Coordinates of C-alpha atoms and ligand atoms in Angstrom, one line a residue:
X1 CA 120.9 100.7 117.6
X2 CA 121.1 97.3 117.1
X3 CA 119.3 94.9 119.0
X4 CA 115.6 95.1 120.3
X5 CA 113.6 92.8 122.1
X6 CA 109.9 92.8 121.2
X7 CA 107.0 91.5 124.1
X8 CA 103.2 90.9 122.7
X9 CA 100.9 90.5 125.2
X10 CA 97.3 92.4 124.0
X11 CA 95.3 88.8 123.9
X12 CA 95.9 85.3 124.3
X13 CA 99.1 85.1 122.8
X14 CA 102.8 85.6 124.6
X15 CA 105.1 86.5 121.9
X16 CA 109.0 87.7 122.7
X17 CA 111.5 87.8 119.8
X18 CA 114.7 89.5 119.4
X19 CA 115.3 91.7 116.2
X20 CA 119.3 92.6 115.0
X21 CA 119.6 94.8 112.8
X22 CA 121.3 93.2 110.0
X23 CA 120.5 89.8 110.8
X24 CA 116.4 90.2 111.6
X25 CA 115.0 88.1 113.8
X26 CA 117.5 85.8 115.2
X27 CA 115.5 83.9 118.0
X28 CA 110.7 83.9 119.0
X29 CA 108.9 82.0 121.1
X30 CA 104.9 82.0 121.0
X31 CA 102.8 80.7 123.6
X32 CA 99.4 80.1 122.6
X33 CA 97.0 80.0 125.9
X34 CA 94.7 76.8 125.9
X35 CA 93.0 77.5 129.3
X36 CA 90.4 79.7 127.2
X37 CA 89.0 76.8 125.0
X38 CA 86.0 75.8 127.7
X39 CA 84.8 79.0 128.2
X40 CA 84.0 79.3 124.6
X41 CA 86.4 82.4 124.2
X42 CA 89.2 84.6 126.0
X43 CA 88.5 85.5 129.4
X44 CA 90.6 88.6 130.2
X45 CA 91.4 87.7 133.7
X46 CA 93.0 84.3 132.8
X47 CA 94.8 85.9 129.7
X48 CA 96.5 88.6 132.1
X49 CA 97.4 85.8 134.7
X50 CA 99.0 83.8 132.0
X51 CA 100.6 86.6 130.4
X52 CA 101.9 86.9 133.9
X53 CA 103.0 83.4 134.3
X54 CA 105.0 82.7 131.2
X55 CA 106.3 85.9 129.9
X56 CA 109.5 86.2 132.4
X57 CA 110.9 82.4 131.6
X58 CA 110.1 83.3 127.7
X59 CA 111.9 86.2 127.8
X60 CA 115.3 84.6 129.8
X61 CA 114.4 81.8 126.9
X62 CA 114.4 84.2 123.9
X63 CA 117.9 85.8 125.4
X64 CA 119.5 82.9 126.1
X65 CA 118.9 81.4 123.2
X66 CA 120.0 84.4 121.0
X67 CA 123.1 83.8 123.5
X68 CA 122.7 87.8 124.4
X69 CA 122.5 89.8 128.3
X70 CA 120.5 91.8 128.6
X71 CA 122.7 94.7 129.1
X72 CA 123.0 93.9 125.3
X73 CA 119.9 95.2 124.3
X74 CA 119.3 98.3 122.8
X75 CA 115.4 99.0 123.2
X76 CA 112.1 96.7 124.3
X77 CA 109.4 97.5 121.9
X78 CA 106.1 96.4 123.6
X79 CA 102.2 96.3 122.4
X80 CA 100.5 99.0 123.7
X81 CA 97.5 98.6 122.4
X82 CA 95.0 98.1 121.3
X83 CA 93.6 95.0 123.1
X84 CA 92.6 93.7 126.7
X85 CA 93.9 96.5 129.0
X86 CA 94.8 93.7 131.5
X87 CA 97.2 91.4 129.5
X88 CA 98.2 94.6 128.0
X89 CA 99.6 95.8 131.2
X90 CA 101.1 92.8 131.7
X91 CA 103.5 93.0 128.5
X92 CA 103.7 97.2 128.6
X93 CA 104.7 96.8 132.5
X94 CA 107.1 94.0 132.0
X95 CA 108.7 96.0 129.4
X96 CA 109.3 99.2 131.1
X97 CA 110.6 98.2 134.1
X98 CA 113.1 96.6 132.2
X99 CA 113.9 99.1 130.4
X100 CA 114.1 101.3 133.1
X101 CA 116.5 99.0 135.4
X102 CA 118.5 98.5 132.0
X103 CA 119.2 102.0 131.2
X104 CA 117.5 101.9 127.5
X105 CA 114.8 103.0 125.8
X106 CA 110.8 101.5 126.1
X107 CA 108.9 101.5 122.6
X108 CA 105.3 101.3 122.6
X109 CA 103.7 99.7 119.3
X110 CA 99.9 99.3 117.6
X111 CA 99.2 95.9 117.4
X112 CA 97.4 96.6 113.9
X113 CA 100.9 98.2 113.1
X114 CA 103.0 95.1 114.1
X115 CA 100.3 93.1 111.8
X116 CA 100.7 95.6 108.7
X117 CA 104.6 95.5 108.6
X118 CA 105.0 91.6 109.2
X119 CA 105.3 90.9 105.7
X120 CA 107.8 92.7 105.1
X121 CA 110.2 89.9 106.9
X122 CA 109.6 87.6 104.3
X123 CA 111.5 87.0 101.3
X124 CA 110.4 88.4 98.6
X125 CA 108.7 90.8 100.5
X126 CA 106.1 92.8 98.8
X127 CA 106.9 96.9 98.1
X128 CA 104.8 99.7 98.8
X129 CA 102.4 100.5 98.6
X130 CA 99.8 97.7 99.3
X131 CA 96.5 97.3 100.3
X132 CA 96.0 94.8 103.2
X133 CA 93.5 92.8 104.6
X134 CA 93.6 91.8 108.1
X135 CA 91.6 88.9 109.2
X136 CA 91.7 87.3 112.7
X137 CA 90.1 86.7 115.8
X138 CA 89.9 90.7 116.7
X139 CA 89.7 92.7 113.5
X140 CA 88.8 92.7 110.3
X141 CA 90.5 95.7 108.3
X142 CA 91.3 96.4 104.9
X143 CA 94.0 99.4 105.0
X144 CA 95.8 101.3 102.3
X145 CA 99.4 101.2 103.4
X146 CA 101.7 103.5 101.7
X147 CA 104.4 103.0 103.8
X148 CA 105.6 102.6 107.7
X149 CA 103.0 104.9 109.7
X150 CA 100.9 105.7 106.5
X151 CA 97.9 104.0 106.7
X152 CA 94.7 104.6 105.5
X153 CA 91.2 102.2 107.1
X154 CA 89.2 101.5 104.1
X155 CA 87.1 99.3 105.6
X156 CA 86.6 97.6 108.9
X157 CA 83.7 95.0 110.4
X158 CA 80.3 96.5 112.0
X159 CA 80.0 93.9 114.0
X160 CA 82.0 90.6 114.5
X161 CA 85.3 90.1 113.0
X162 CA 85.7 87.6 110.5
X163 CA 87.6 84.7 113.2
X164 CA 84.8 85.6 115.8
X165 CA 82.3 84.8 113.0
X166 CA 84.2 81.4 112.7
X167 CA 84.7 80.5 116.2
X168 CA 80.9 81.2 117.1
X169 CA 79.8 79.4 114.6
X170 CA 82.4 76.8 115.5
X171 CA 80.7 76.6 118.7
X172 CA 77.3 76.4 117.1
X173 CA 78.3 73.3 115.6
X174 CA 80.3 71.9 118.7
X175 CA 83.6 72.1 117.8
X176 CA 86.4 73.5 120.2
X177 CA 87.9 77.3 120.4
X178 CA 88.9 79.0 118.7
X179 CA 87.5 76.8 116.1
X180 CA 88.5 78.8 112.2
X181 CA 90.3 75.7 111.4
X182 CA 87.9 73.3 113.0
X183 CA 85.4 74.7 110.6
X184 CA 87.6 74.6 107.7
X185 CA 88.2 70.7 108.2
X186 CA 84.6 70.0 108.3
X187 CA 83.6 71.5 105.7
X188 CA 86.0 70.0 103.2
X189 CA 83.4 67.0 103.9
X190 CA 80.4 69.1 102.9
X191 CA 78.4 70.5 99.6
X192 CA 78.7 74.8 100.0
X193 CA 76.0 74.5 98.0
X194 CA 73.4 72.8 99.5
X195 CA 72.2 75.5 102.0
X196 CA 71.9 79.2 100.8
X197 CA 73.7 81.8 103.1
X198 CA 73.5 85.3 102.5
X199 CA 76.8 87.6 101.8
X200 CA 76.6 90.0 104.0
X201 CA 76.6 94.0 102.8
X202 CA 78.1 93.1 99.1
X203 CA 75.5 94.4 97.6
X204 CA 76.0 98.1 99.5
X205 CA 78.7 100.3 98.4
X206 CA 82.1 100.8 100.3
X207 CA 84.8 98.4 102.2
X208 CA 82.8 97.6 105.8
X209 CA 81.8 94.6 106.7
X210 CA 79.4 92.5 108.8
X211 CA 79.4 89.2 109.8
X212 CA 76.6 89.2 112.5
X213 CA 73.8 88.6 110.4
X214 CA 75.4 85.5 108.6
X215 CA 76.4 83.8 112.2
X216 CA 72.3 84.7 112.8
X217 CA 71.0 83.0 109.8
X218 CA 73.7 79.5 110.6
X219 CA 72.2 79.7 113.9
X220 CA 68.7 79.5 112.7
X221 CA 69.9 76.5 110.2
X222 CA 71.4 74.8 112.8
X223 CA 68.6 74.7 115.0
X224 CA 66.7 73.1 112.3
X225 CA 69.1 70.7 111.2
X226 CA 70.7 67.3 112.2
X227 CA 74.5 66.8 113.0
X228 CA 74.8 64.7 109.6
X229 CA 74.2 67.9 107.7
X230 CA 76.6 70.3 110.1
X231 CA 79.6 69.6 107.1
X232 CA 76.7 71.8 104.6
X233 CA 76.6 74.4 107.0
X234 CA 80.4 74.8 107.6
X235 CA 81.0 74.5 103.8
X236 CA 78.1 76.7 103.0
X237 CA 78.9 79.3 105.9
X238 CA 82.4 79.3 105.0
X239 CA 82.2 79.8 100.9
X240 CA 79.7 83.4 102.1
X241 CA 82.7 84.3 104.0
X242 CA 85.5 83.2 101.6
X243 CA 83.2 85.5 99.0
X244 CA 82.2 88.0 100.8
X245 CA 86.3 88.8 101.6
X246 CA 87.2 88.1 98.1
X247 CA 84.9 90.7 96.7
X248 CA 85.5 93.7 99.4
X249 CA 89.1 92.9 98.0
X250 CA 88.7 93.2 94.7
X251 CA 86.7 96.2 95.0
X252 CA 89.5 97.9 97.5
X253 CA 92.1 97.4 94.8
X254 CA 89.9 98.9 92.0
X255 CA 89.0 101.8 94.2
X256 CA 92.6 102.3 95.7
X257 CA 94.2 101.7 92.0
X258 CA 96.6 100.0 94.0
X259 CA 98.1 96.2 92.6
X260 CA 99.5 94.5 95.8
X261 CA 97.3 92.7 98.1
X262 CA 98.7 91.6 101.7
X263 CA 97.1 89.3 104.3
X264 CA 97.8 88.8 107.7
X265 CA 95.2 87.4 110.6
X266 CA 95.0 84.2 111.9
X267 CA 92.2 83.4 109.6
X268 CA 94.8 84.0 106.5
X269 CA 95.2 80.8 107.7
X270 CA 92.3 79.5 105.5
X271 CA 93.4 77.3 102.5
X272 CA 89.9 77.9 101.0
X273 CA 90.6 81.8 101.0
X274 CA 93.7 82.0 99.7
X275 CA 92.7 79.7 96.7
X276 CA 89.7 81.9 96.1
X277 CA 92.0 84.8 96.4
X278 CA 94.4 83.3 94.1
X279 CA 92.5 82.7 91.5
X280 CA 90.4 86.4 91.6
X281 CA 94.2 88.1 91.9
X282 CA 96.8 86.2 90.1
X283 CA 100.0 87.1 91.3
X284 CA 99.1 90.0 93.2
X285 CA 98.5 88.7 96.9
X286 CA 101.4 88.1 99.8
X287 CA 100.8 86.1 102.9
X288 CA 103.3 86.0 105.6
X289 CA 104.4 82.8 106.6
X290 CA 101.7 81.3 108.9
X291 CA 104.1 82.1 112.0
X292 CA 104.0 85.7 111.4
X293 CA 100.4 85.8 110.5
X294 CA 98.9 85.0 114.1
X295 CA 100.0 87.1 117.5
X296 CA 103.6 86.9 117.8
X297 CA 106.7 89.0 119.2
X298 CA 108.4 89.0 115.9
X299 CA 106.0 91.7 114.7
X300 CA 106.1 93.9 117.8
X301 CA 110.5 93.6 117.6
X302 CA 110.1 94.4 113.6
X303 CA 107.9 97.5 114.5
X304 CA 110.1 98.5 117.4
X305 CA 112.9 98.5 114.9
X306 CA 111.0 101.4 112.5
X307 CA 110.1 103.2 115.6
X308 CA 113.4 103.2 117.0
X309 CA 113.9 106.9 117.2
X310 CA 110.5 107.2 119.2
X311 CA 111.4 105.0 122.8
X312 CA 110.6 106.9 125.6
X313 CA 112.7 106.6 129.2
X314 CA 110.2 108.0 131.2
X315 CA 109.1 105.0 133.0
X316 CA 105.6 105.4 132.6
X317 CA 103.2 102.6 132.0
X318 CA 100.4 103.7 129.7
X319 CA 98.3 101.4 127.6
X320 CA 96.3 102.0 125.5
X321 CA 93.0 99.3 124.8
X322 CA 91.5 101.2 122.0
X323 CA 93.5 103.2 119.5
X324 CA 92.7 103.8 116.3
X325 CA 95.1 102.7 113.6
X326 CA 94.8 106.2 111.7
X327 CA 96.0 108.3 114.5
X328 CA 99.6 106.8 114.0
X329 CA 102.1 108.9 112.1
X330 CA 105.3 107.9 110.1
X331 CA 108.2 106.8 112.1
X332 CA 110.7 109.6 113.5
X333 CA 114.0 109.3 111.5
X334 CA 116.6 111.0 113.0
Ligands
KG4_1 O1 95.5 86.4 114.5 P1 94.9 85.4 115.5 O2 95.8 84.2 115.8 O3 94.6 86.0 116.9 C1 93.8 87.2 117.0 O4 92.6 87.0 117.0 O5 94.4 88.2 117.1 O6 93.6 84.8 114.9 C2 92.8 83.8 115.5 C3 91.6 83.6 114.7 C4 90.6 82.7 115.4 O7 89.3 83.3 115.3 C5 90.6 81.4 114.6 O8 89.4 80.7 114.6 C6 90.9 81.9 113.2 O9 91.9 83.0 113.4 N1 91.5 80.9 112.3 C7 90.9 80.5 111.2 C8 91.8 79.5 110.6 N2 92.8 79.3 111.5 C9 92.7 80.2 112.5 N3 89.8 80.8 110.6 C10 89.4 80.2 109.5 N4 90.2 79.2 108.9 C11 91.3 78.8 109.4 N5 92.1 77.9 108.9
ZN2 ZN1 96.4 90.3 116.2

């Protein structure tokens, strides 16, 4: 098998990339949904309608480009979850239907698992096993990853994940959505010191985390502060953050015994964490290229490609909005 096309659609991302063996990913495209940013976050129903809109022209794009039919195409590799069942459907539908008409095999991926194997299209990229740390607007996970399909959850959020924590407060501070690098901007113009913010369940054994209580307590400063001090607060509320990840981090390494760190996320993004990690792991932490560390179809296509033995023809269209990582198994090799 040799070429597969890969659709994301499980939030407010359209990804399609095509994956050849041998050569990796030859052609993406990413569309990033904007209609979201004045509601203060993604509304499903608008996600699934854009999904709608776009994903068609970006997949003629993506072949076009690659300068392939699609009678070319050896598998479609889709996100089937998890993520918002209705933009889900969107990509799992599209994909299926294609498949069908075309004769070849549908291959539905985890998201988290698309996220987990990205790094391994870089150059150098880092060997198994790793622990990783996924940070975006969804989740917030630290796995042990042995290999494809073994993964371990060490740790995951209570509450928000660590990009909702940053786009509320964001919003708190009346910047735009989704606001991780908003906040990041203004607080390079701010003291972190100034205000104290608590680091949320460091002190409490184990790998969870919970970021609702901090959001509370930069809500309550906000309300008594003026807009000339909002650069303190960001600087201040993003330092307990940048900690609070650095340490869970540390400790997952110690307790895993394992030397490679891996992040992936759109809030991997942060310049201030990956200095902090940096400097508390010399040497021993990978980030994908910023491309491959937000939603894209790249991932899904790279995925698709260690699942190849496991596409199914049977036409049906299942999603699935909540799966748990840990119920995946390694990849059929036939
Ligand atoms: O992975 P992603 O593109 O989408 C998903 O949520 O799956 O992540 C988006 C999240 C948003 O919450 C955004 O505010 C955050 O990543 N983010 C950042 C930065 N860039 C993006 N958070 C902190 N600092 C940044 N520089
Ligand atoms: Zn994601």
């Amino acid at each position: 098998m040799q070429s597969i096309l890969g659709i994301e659609t499980s939030c407010d991302e359209t990804g399609v990339a095509l994956f050849q063996a041998g050569q990796g990913v030859v052609c993406e495209r990413v569309y990033t949904q904007v209609d979201h940013e004045q509601y203060g976050g993604v509304v499903p129903e608008l996600a699934s309608r854009d999904h709608l809109r776009k994903l068609p022209g970006m997949i003629d794009e993506v072949l076009k480009a690659a300068d392939i039919s699609p009678k070319g195409l050896d598998a479609i590799a889709y996100t089937q979850g998890p993520g918002l069942a209705g933009a889900l459907l969107v990509g799992a539908s599209t994909a299926v239907s294609m498949a069908q008409a075309l004769g070849i095999p549908a291959i539905g991926i985890h998201h988290m698992e698309g996220h987990l194997l990205s790094p391994l299209l870089d150059d150098p990229a880092p060997e198994f096993p790793f622990v990783a740390l996924l940070v975006s607007g969804g989740h917030t996970l630290l796995v042990e990853v042995q290999g494809p399909g073994e993964y371990t959850i060490l740790g995951e959020t209570l509450d928000d994940a660590a990009g909702e924590a940053f786009d509320k407060t964001a919003r708190l501070l009346g910047l735009g959505f989704p606001g991780g690098q908003e906040v990041a901007q203004m607080a390079l113009a701010g003291d972190p010191n100034r205000f104290e913010f608590p680091r949320p369940m460091v002190n409490r054994p184990g790998l969870d985390f919970s970021f609702s209580g901090l959001k509370t307590h930069t809500r309550g400063l906000i309300g008594q502060c003026q807009p000339s001090d909002y650069p303190d607060i960001a600087a201040g509320f993003e330092q307990a953050v940048v900690d609070t990840i650095v340490i869970k981090c540390k400790r997952a390494l110690k307790q895993t015994g394992l030397e490679r760190l891996v992040m992936a996320g759109g809030v991997s993004a942060n310049t201030h964490l990956r200095q902090a990690l940096d400097a508390a792991l010399p040497s021993r932490v990978y980030y994908p290229r910023p491309e491959l560390c937000t939603d894209n179809g790249a991932m899904i296509a790279w995925a698709g490609w260690h699942r190849r033995h496991e596409g199914v023809m049977d036409g049906k269209i299942k999603v699935r909005p909540r799966w748990p990582l840990d119920e995946l198994k390694s990849p059929r090799i036939t």
